[in-house]
Each structure stands twice: as structure tokens, then as C-alpha cells.
Coordinates of C-alpha atoms in Angstrom, one line a residue:
M1 CA 3.2 -26.9 45.5
K2 CA 1.6 -23.3 45.8
Y3 CA 5.2 -22.0 45.9
L4 CA 6.1 -23.9 42.8
C5 CA 3.1 -22.7 40.9
T6 CA 3.8 -19.1 41.9
L7 CA 7.4 -19.4 40.9
L8 CA 6.4 -20.8 37.5
I9 CA 3.9 -18.0 36.8
V10 CA 6.5 -15.4 37.6
T11 CA 9.2 -17.1 35.5
I12 CA 6.8 -17.4 32.5
S13 CA 5.8 -13.7 33.0
C14 CA 9.5 -12.6 33.0
V15 CA 10.1 -14.6 29.8
L16 CA 7.1 -12.9 28.2
D17 CA 8.3 -9.6 29.3
A18 CA 11.8 -10.2 28.0
T19 CA 11.1 -9.8 24.5
E20 CA 13.2 -6.8 23.1
F21 CA 12.0 -4.9 20.2
R22 CA 14.7 -3.1 18.3
L23 CA 14.3 -0.3 15.7
A24 CA 16.9 0.8 13.0
T25 CA 16.2 3.7 10.8
F26 CA 17.9 4.4 7.4
S27 CA 18.0 6.8 4.6
A28 CA 19.8 7.2 1.3
D29 CA 19.9 9.5 -1.8
V30 CA 18.1 8.0 -4.7
T31 CA 18.1 11.1 -7.0
I32 CA 17.9 10.3 -10.7
P33 CA 20.8 11.6 -13.0
L34 CA 20.3 14.3 -15.6
N35 CA 18.9 13.3 -18.9
H36 CA 16.8 10.6 -17.2
R37 CA 13.1 9.9 -17.8
C38 CA 10.5 10.8 -15.3
M39 CA 7.3 9.0 -14.8
G40 CA 8.2 6.5 -17.3
V41 CA 6.5 8.4 -20.2
I42 CA 7.0 12.1 -19.8
P43 CA 8.9 13.4 -23.0
T44 CA 11.0 15.9 -21.2
K45 CA 13.8 14.3 -19.4
S46 CA 15.5 15.6 -16.2
K47 CA 17.3 18.9 -16.8
R48 CA 18.1 20.0 -13.1
V49 CA 17.5 18.8 -9.5
A50 CA 15.5 21.2 -7.3
D51 CA 15.8 19.1 -4.3
P52 CA 16.9 15.4 -3.8
L53 CA 14.9 12.3 -4.0
L54 CA 15.4 10.1 -1.0
A55 CA 14.7 6.7 0.4
H56 CA 13.6 6.5 4.1
G57 CA 12.8 3.5 6.0
F58 CA 13.1 1.4 9.1
V59 CA 13.9 -2.2 10.3
L60 CA 11.8 -3.4 13.3
S61 CA 12.5 -6.8 14.9
D62 CA 11.5 -8.7 17.9
G63 CA 14.3 -11.2 17.7
K64 CA 12.0 -13.6 15.8
Q65 CA 10.4 -11.7 13.1
T66 CA 11.9 -8.7 11.2
V67 CA 9.9 -6.2 9.1
V68 CA 11.4 -3.7 6.7
L69 CA 9.6 -0.6 5.5
C70 CA 11.2 1.5 2.6
A71 CA 9.4 4.5 1.3
L72 CA 11.0 6.0 -2.0
D73 CA 10.7 9.3 -3.6
W74 CA 9.9 7.6 -6.8
C75 CA 6.9 7.3 -9.0
E76 CA 6.5 3.6 -9.1
V77 CA 8.4 0.2 -8.8
R78 CA 6.9 -2.6 -10.7
N79 CA 7.2 -6.4 -11.7
G80 CA 10.6 -7.7 -11.5
A81 CA 12.0 -4.5 -10.1
F82 CA 9.6 -4.9 -7.1
D83 CA 11.0 -8.4 -6.5
Q84 CA 14.5 -7.1 -6.8
W85 CA 14.1 -4.4 -4.2
R86 CA 12.4 -6.7 -1.7
E87 CA 14.8 -9.4 -2.1
A88 CA 17.8 -7.1 -1.7
L89 CA 16.5 -5.3 1.4
A90 CA 15.4 -8.5 2.8
K91 CA 19.0 -10.0 2.5
A92 CA 20.4 -6.8 4.1
A93 CA 18.1 -7.0 7.1
G94 CA 18.2 -10.9 7.5
T95 CA 14.5 -11.5 6.7
V96 CA 12.2 -12.7 4.0
R97 CA 10.9 -10.8 1.1
E98 CA 7.4 -11.2 2.2
N99 CA 8.3 -9.0 5.3
V100 CA 9.6 -6.2 3.3
L101 CA 7.2 -3.3 2.5
V102 CA 8.4 -1.1 -0.4
T103 CA 6.2 1.9 -1.4
A104 CA 6.8 4.7 -3.7
L105 CA 5.4 8.2 -2.8
H106 CA 4.4 8.7 -6.7
Q107 CA 6.0 12.0 -7.4
H108 CA 5.9 12.5 -11.1
D109 CA 9.2 14.3 -11.5
A110 CA 10.7 10.9 -10.5
P111 CA 11.3 7.5 -12.1
V112 CA 9.2 4.4 -12.9
I113 CA 11.4 1.4 -12.4
D114 CA 10.2 -1.9 -14.1
R115 CA 12.9 -4.4 -14.8
D116 CA 10.8 -6.5 -17.1
A117 CA 9.8 -3.6 -19.2
A118 CA 13.3 -2.4 -19.4
T119 CA 14.4 -5.8 -20.8
I120 CA 11.7 -5.8 -23.3
L121 CA 12.7 -2.2 -24.4
A122 CA 16.4 -3.3 -24.6
A123 CA 15.6 -5.9 -27.1
A124 CA 13.7 -3.3 -29.2
G125 CA 16.8 -1.1 -29.3
L126 CA 15.5 1.2 -26.4
T127 CA 18.1 0.6 -23.8
D128 CA 17.8 2.9 -20.6
E129 CA 14.8 4.8 -22.2
L130 CA 12.4 3.8 -19.2
Y131 CA 15.2 4.1 -16.6
H132 CA 19.0 3.9 -16.5
V133 CA 19.6 0.3 -15.4
A134 CA 23.3 0.7 -14.2
W135 CA 22.3 3.7 -12.1
H136 CA 19.4 1.9 -10.7
D137 CA 21.3 -1.2 -9.5
K138 CA 24.0 1.0 -7.8
T139 CA 21.2 2.9 -6.1
L140 CA 19.7 -0.3 -4.8
A141 CA 23.0 -1.5 -3.5
R142 CA 23.5 1.9 -1.9
V143 CA 20.0 1.7 0.0
S144 CA 20.8 -1.9 0.8
Q145 CA 24.0 -1.1 2.5
A146 CA 22.2 1.8 4.3
V147 CA 19.9 -1.0 5.8
R148 CA 22.9 -3.0 6.8
D149 CA 24.7 -0.1 8.5
S150 CA 21.5 1.0 10.3
L151 CA 21.3 -2.5 12.1
E152 CA 24.6 -1.6 14.0
L153 CA 22.9 1.4 15.5
A154 CA 19.6 -0.3 16.3
T155 CA 17.8 1.1 19.3
P156 CA 15.5 -0.6 21.8
V157 CA 11.8 0.5 21.1
T158 CA 9.4 0.1 24.0
H159 CA 6.2 1.9 22.9
F160 CA 4.4 3.2 19.9
G161 CA 1.8 5.9 19.5
I162 CA -0.9 6.7 17.1
S163 CA -2.6 9.9 16.1
E164 CA -4.8 11.4 13.6
T165 CA -4.8 15.1 12.5
P166 CA -7.2 16.7 10.1
V167 CA -5.6 18.1 6.9
L168 CA -7.3 21.2 5.4
Q169 CA -7.5 22.0 1.6
I170 CA -5.2 19.5 -0.1
A171 CA -7.1 16.4 -1.1
S172 CA -9.9 16.3 -3.5
N173 CA -11.4 13.5 -5.6
R174 CA -10.8 13.3 -9.4
R175 CA -14.4 12.6 -9.9
V176 CA -16.6 15.6 -10.7
V177 CA -20.2 15.7 -12.0
L178 CA -20.2 18.2 -15.0
E179 CA -23.0 20.8 -15.6
N180 CA -24.7 18.4 -18.3
G181 CA -24.7 15.5 -15.6
T182 CA -22.0 13.3 -16.9
V183 CA -19.2 12.3 -14.7
S184 CA -15.5 13.4 -15.3
Y185 CA -12.4 11.9 -13.7
G186 CA -10.5 15.0 -15.2
R187 CA -9.7 16.7 -12.1
G188 CA -6.0 16.3 -12.0
S189 CA -3.2 17.7 -9.8
R190 CA -3.3 20.9 -11.5
S191 CA -7.0 21.6 -12.1
G192 CA -7.4 24.6 -9.7
G193 CA -7.1 27.0 -12.8
N194 CA -10.4 25.5 -14.0
K195 CA -13.1 27.4 -12.1
Y196 CA -15.6 24.6 -12.4
F197 CA -13.2 22.0 -11.0
A198 CA -12.0 24.5 -8.3
A199 CA -15.6 25.1 -7.1
A200 CA -16.8 21.6 -7.3
P201 CA -16.9 19.7 -3.9
E202 CA -13.9 17.7 -2.5
G203 CA -15.8 14.5 -3.1
D204 CA -14.8 11.3 -1.4
I205 CA -11.5 11.7 0.3
D206 CA -9.9 10.7 3.6
S207 CA -9.0 14.0 5.4
M208 CA -7.0 12.6 8.2
L209 CA -3.1 12.4 8.5
K210 CA -2.4 9.3 10.4
T211 CA 1.0 9.1 12.3
I212 CA 2.7 6.0 14.0
T213 CA 5.5 7.1 16.3
F214 CA 7.9 4.7 17.9
F215 CA 9.6 5.4 21.3
N216 CA 12.3 4.2 23.5
N217 CA 10.4 4.9 26.8
D218 CA 9.7 8.6 26.5
K219 CA 12.0 9.4 23.7
P220 CA 10.6 9.4 20.3
L221 CA 12.6 7.8 17.6
L222 CA 10.6 8.0 14.4
Q223 CA 7.4 9.3 13.1
M224 CA 5.7 7.8 10.1
H225 CA 3.0 10.0 8.6
H226 CA 0.3 8.9 6.2
Y227 CA -1.9 10.8 4.0
A228 CA -3.9 10.0 0.8
T229 CA -3.2 12.4 -2.1
H230 CA -1.3 12.6 -5.4
P231 CA 1.9 14.4 -4.3
M232 CA 2.3 16.7 -7.1
S233 CA 1.9 20.5 -7.4
Y234 CA 3.4 20.9 -10.9
Y235 CA 5.7 18.6 -12.9
G236 CA 6.8 17.6 -16.4
Q237 CA 9.4 20.3 -17.0
G238 CA 12.5 18.2 -16.3
V239 CA 13.0 19.8 -12.7
V240 CA 13.4 16.9 -10.4
S241 CA 11.8 17.2 -6.9
A242 CA 10.0 15.3 -4.1
D243 CA 7.3 17.9 -4.4
F244 CA 5.3 19.2 -1.6
V245 CA 5.1 16.0 0.4
G246 CA 8.9 15.6 0.4
L247 CA 9.5 19.3 1.1
A248 CA 7.0 19.3 4.0
R249 CA 8.7 16.1 5.4
A250 CA 12.2 17.7 5.0
R251 CA 11.0 21.0 6.8
L252 CA 9.9 18.9 9.8
Q253 CA 13.1 16.8 9.7
R254 CA 15.2 19.9 10.1
Q255 CA 13.4 20.8 13.4
D256 CA 14.7 17.8 15.2
Q257 CA 17.3 15.5 13.6
S258 CA 17.1 12.9 16.3
I259 CA 13.5 11.9 15.1
R260 CA 13.4 10.2 11.8
Q261 CA 10.7 11.6 9.6
I262 CA 9.0 9.4 7.1
F263 CA 6.0 10.0 4.8
V264 CA 4.0 7.1 3.3
P265 CA 1.2 7.5 0.6
G266 CA -2.3 6.4 1.0
C267 CA -4.7 4.8 -1.5
A268 CA -4.8 8.0 -3.9
G269 CA -5.4 6.8 -7.4
D270 CA -8.3 9.1 -7.6
I271 CA -7.2 11.8 -5.2
T272 CA -5.3 15.0 -6.0
A273 CA -4.7 18.4 -4.9
G274 CA -6.6 19.6 -7.9
K275 CA -9.3 21.7 -6.4
F276 CA -6.8 23.6 -4.5
N277 CA -3.8 23.9 -6.8
N278 CA -3.4 25.5 -10.2
G279 CA 0.3 24.5 -10.7
S280 CA 1.7 27.8 -9.5
E281 CA 4.7 28.1 -7.1
G282 CA 2.5 29.9 -4.7
H283 CA 0.2 27.0 -4.5
R284 CA 3.1 24.5 -4.1
Q285 CA 4.1 26.6 -1.1
E286 CA 0.7 26.6 0.4
L287 CA 0.3 22.8 0.0
I288 CA 3.8 22.3 1.8
D289 CA 2.5 24.6 4.7
R290 CA -0.6 22.8 5.1
L291 CA 0.8 19.2 5.1
Y292 CA 3.7 20.5 7.4
Q293 CA 1.3 22.0 9.8
A294 CA -0.7 18.7 10.2
M295 CA 2.4 16.6 10.6
A296 CA 3.8 19.1 13.2
K297 CA 0.6 18.6 15.2
A298 CA 0.8 14.8 15.2
A299 CA 2.7 14.8 18.5
D300 CA 0.0 16.8 20.4
N301 CA -2.5 14.0 20.3
T302 CA -0.5 10.9 20.2
K303 CA -1.9 7.9 22.2
R304 CA 0.8 5.6 23.6
Y305 CA 0.8 1.8 23.8
Q306 CA 3.4 -0.5 25.1
L307 CA 4.9 -2.5 22.1
Q308 CA 4.1 -6.0 22.9
Q309 CA 3.7 -7.8 19.5
L310 CA 5.1 -7.7 15.9
N311 CA 2.8 -10.0 13.8
I312 CA 3.2 -10.1 10.1
R313 CA 0.4 -11.7 7.9
N314 CA 0.4 -11.9 4.2
T315 CA -2.1 -13.1 1.6
K316 CA -1.7 -13.6 -2.1
L317 CA -3.7 -11.3 -4.3
Q318 CA -4.6 -12.2 -7.9
L319 CA -5.8 -9.3 -9.9
P320 CA -7.4 -9.7 -13.4
F321 CA -5.5 -8.2 -16.4
H322 CA -7.6 -5.6 -18.3
P323 CA -9.5 -7.3 -21.0
G324 CA -9.3 -4.4 -23.7
D325 CA -8.3 -4.9 -27.2
H326 CA -5.5 -2.3 -26.9
L327 CA -3.7 -4.6 -24.3
T328 CA -3.6 -7.9 -26.2
V329 CA -0.1 -9.6 -26.5
K330 CA -0.3 -9.1 -30.2
R331 CA -1.2 -5.4 -30.1
L332 CA 1.5 -4.7 -27.4
E333 CA 4.2 -6.5 -29.3
A334 CA 3.3 -4.6 -32.5
D335 CA 3.3 -1.3 -30.7
I336 CA 6.8 -2.0 -29.1
A337 CA 8.2 -2.8 -32.6
N338 CA 6.6 0.1 -34.3
E339 CA 9.4 2.7 -34.8
K340 CA 6.8 5.2 -36.1
L341 CA 5.2 5.5 -32.7
S342 CA 6.7 7.8 -30.1
V343 CA 9.1 6.3 -27.7
E344 CA 6.7 7.2 -24.9
K345 CA 4.0 5.1 -26.4
R346 CA 6.3 2.2 -26.9
I347 CA 7.4 2.4 -23.4
L348 CA 3.8 2.3 -22.3
A349 CA 3.3 -0.8 -24.4
A350 CA 6.4 -2.5 -22.9
M351 CA 5.1 -1.8 -19.4
G352 CA 1.8 -3.5 -20.3
L353 CA 3.4 -6.4 -21.9
A354 CA 5.6 -7.0 -18.9
S355 CA 2.5 -6.9 -16.6
R356 CA 0.7 -9.1 -18.9
R357 CA 3.3 -11.8 -18.8
R358 CA 3.5 -11.5 -15.0
V359 CA -0.2 -12.1 -14.5
A360 CA 0.0 -15.0 -17.1
S361 CA 2.8 -16.6 -15.2
G362 CA 0.5 -16.9 -12.1
Q363 CA 2.7 -14.7 -9.9
A364 CA 0.4 -13.1 -7.3
I365 CA 0.8 -9.9 -5.4
D366 CA 1.9 -10.1 -1.8
F367 CA -0.7 -8.2 0.4
P368 CA 0.9 -7.9 3.7
C369 CA -0.4 -6.5 7.1
V370 CA 2.1 -5.5 10.0
D371 CA 0.1 -6.0 13.2
L372 CA 1.3 -4.0 16.2
G373 CA -1.9 -4.6 18.2
A374 CA -3.5 -1.3 18.4
A375 CA -2.3 -0.3 15.0
Q376 CA -2.1 -2.2 11.7
I377 CA -0.2 -1.3 8.5
L378 CA -1.5 -2.7 5.1
L379 CA 0.2 -2.3 1.7
F380 CA -1.9 -2.0 -1.2
P381 CA -0.8 -2.4 -4.8
G382 CA -0.6 0.3 -7.5
E383 CA -2.8 3.3 -7.6
S384 CA -5.5 1.8 -5.4
F385 CA -8.6 4.2 -5.3
I386 CA -9.5 5.9 -2.1
G387 CA -12.4 3.5 -1.8
Y388 CA -10.1 0.7 -0.8
Q389 CA -8.7 2.7 2.0
L390 CA -12.1 3.6 3.4
M391 CA -13.1 0.0 2.9
A392 CA -10.1 -1.4 5.0
Q393 CA -10.9 1.2 7.7
A394 CA -14.5 0.0 7.9
A395 CA -13.4 -3.6 8.0
A396 CA -10.9 -2.9 10.9
K397 CA -13.8 -1.4 12.9
N398 CA -12.5 0.7 15.7
K399 CA -8.8 -0.2 15.2
F400 CA -6.2 2.3 13.7
V401 CA -5.3 1.0 10.2
M402 CA -2.7 2.7 8.0
C403 CA -3.2 1.9 4.3
L404 CA -0.1 2.5 2.3
A405 CA -0.5 2.2 -1.6
Y406 CA 2.0 2.1 -4.6
G407 CA 3.4 -1.2 -3.5
E408 CA 3.7 -3.6 -6.5
S409 CA 2.6 -1.1 -9.1
W410 CA 2.1 -3.0 -12.4
P411 CA -1.7 -2.6 -12.1
G412 CA -1.6 1.1 -12.6
Y413 CA -5.0 2.6 -11.4
I414 CA -7.2 0.3 -9.5
P415 CA -10.8 1.6 -9.5
T416 CA -13.6 0.2 -7.4
A417 CA -16.4 -1.8 -8.9
A418 CA -18.6 1.5 -8.9
I419 CA -15.9 3.5 -10.8
F420 CA -15.5 0.7 -13.4
A421 CA -19.3 0.8 -13.8
E422 CA -18.8 4.4 -14.6
N423 CA -16.7 3.4 -17.7
F424 CA -13.4 4.8 -16.1
K425 CA -10.7 4.6 -18.8
D426 CA -7.1 5.6 -18.8
S427 CA -3.8 4.7 -20.5
W428 CA -2.5 3.9 -16.9
L429 CA -5.0 1.1 -16.3
W430 CA -3.9 -2.5 -16.5
V431 CA -6.4 -4.2 -14.3
G432 CA -10.0 -5.1 -15.1
P433 CA -13.3 -5.4 -13.5
G434 CA -13.3 -7.9 -10.7
S435 CA -10.4 -6.2 -8.8
E436 CA -12.5 -5.0 -5.9
K437 CA -13.7 -8.5 -5.0
A438 CA -10.3 -9.9 -5.0
I439 CA -9.0 -6.9 -2.9
R440 CA -12.0 -6.9 -0.6
Q441 CA -11.2 -10.6 0.2
A442 CA -7.5 -9.8 0.7
I443 CA -8.4 -7.2 3.2
A444 CA -10.6 -9.5 5.1
D445 CA -7.9 -12.2 5.1
V446 CA -5.1 -10.2 6.6
L447 CA -7.2 -8.2 9.1
R448 CA -8.8 -11.4 10.4
K449 CA -6.8 -12.6 13.5

């Protein structure tokens, strides 16, 4: 009897140890064509390509569950287009769309993709003004094929590592207290030319670059780097670029082609490089250097763990639509139809109407958590402010939590309750007060085992 019990224990142990995790990595070119709009509403369309826009990602599976992560060098993916991307990549990888994390790095010389807004605009005679639909659909098909092709080259993954590296002189908070005591959120990406904004403190930021590395025994396969900042040094002149985050990633990738390098954005709705950047080419190069140096150091302090679990949890997040009079259905429809308004203002109205309809339909935002044990990956919607990233880290206590943002991006900016209380206003704001309560609960739901 003792022999049988021992045999049973050994057999069960072998079955548990037999779980094989496999990792596939993919990339594809997603560069917009010339004469394509950037950031959805910038008047100057693309004139030339300085460097390509890319999609980088991975497929991780334990044989039962499969998760896909795709990071796009785009500004945003919203509404029906967000569904479209997750469904296509889920089909390519053989999983469900709830297990697909799509994030945009939020470069501004890059497209905003919103299928529902594009449909509204087409009906108003503004076909392809937000984005070129045929080009987009071909691009999605190309990325989906890259996912399918990657599965044939999937590699066993046995371990993962986590590290944190301080980043110096990139991030600063938009919030600045002016000399008269009033609060301004005007420190944008290129505010370093303003002496007051350059001298003001960094404010609330997360100064740490977080990195997750996947290994096959001792061989590193992929590094995913995470940092919270708007990724722009300068933009708006029709020169397409992945900007300093993409250029730093590319420099690191060139050093070793055997390790896939992915960059993912943190909750940076209110975080820019504005304290340290005046929009010059010299400052762009400095930002590239600083981020590259932090990413290159990630391997020096990586703590390794055996990969033993792949748990995916998801909760539904309902955010309130902004109650402003400028965002009523009547006002938005009138603005879209008003040919005297600029095309950019009509596009903004269509984006608002598409989002308002989505909220009215009751469709919630998926709020996923990929739990590897010693590390957790969350995907926040839109331009979530840094307070939410800090909130999640506090809720996770001593665990390593990587807070991606710019998932479903219809909300635009998502301020915390304290920032709403300071009367934060912006044309890129489609959610209302009450957002923090909903997100705080979502964080608790997915982090709770």
C-alpha cells in the first residue's frame, strides 16, 4: 500500500511537471501610406516616412490557454476596430478575444483607428479621412498571418525573469502649479522650451522601467520593456516615426536579433517628456539614449523564476460617458453634418458619437490580467493617468505588476477623481467622473486570486 501511494504521488508530480509552455514571437510592418492622417485630427497628413511603424508581439500557451499580446506603433485603436483586431488575432492564434491584449504605443505621427467613427464619417462624405480603411484591413490581415506563421516556430519556454531599472530625465507630469497658485495641465511633450515648465518638479511619475524576459532554460527569447510616458519628442509635420521609444527599441534589437525586443506603454495620459524636451532633434536623441540605456541594463538585474502557470483573468469595466453639453448626441450629429466646420473637428465629433453609441449599447471594456505567478500584466483602457498605475502597484502589494495602457481607447484621457476635481478639461476626454471608482474595482477584481 505504501508503494502504491508513493507511485501515485510520483505519477501526479510527473503529470504536473509535464506542462510545456511554448512561446512564439511575431512582427510586421504597419506603416501608414503617404497622405494619411496622423493622430486622427492632425491637419498635416503624412509626407514621408522617417522610420517604419511596426507591430511586435508574442503568443504564449500552456496547451490549455493561449494569450496573445500585440504592441502597435500606432496612436490608438478604438471601438469596433479594437474588437476587429482582437477577433482577428484570436482566430490566428486559436484562442478567444478576451485573451488577446492589443496596445498602441501612442505615437502621434501614427494613425488612430476607429471603425465605427470611420463608418459615421463615410456617411457624411468623409471616406478615409480618419484612416484608409482598405489599407488598414490589409495590414490587419498581414499581422494575423504573421501570428499564424509564428506558431510554426514556437519555442519551449521554461523560465521568465523580472527586473526594474530607473529611467532618468524622461518622464514628467503634465500637472504644474503656476506662479499664481493655479493648476495647469499644459506641460505637453515639447514644453521644455518654456523655462517655467522646464524648471518645475517632475511631479507624480513612475520612474522605473519594468522588463519581463522569457527564457528557454538559459537562453533569453524575448524581452518586454514597459515605461510610462507619452512617446513623442516632436510631431505634427507629416514625418511618420515610431519616435524615441521605437528608435530606442530598434537600437537594442540590432544588438542581438535572437532576442525579440518589445516596448509597451504604461499609464501615461498625464505623463510626457515635456520637462526635458523642447522638440529639437538633439533632445530626441537624448531621449532615445536615456531609454535605450535603461532597457540595455535590464538583463543585469533580472530575477528568474520557473514558469509554472499561465492564468488569465478578465473583468468587465463600464466607464461613464462624459456628461458635457458638447458631447450630446444632438450636438455631435450636428457637428458631423456641419460642412462649415474643419474636417478635424468633424472627425473628433464622429469619434465622440461612435463612443457614445458604444457606451449606450452596454458594451463593456474587457480588463484582463495575465498572471504568471511572480508577475502580472494588466491592460488599462485609453489614456489612463499615472495614478491608476500607482494604484494597481499598491493593490498588488509586493508583486511585480506591469500596467499597460492604450488598450480599448475610446475613453481618451481617463483622469483620477482628484484630477477631475481640479476641473480637468480636454477635447480628448470622453469619460466622466466616476471612472476611478469603476477602475479601482476592476483592479481589485483581477488581482484577487
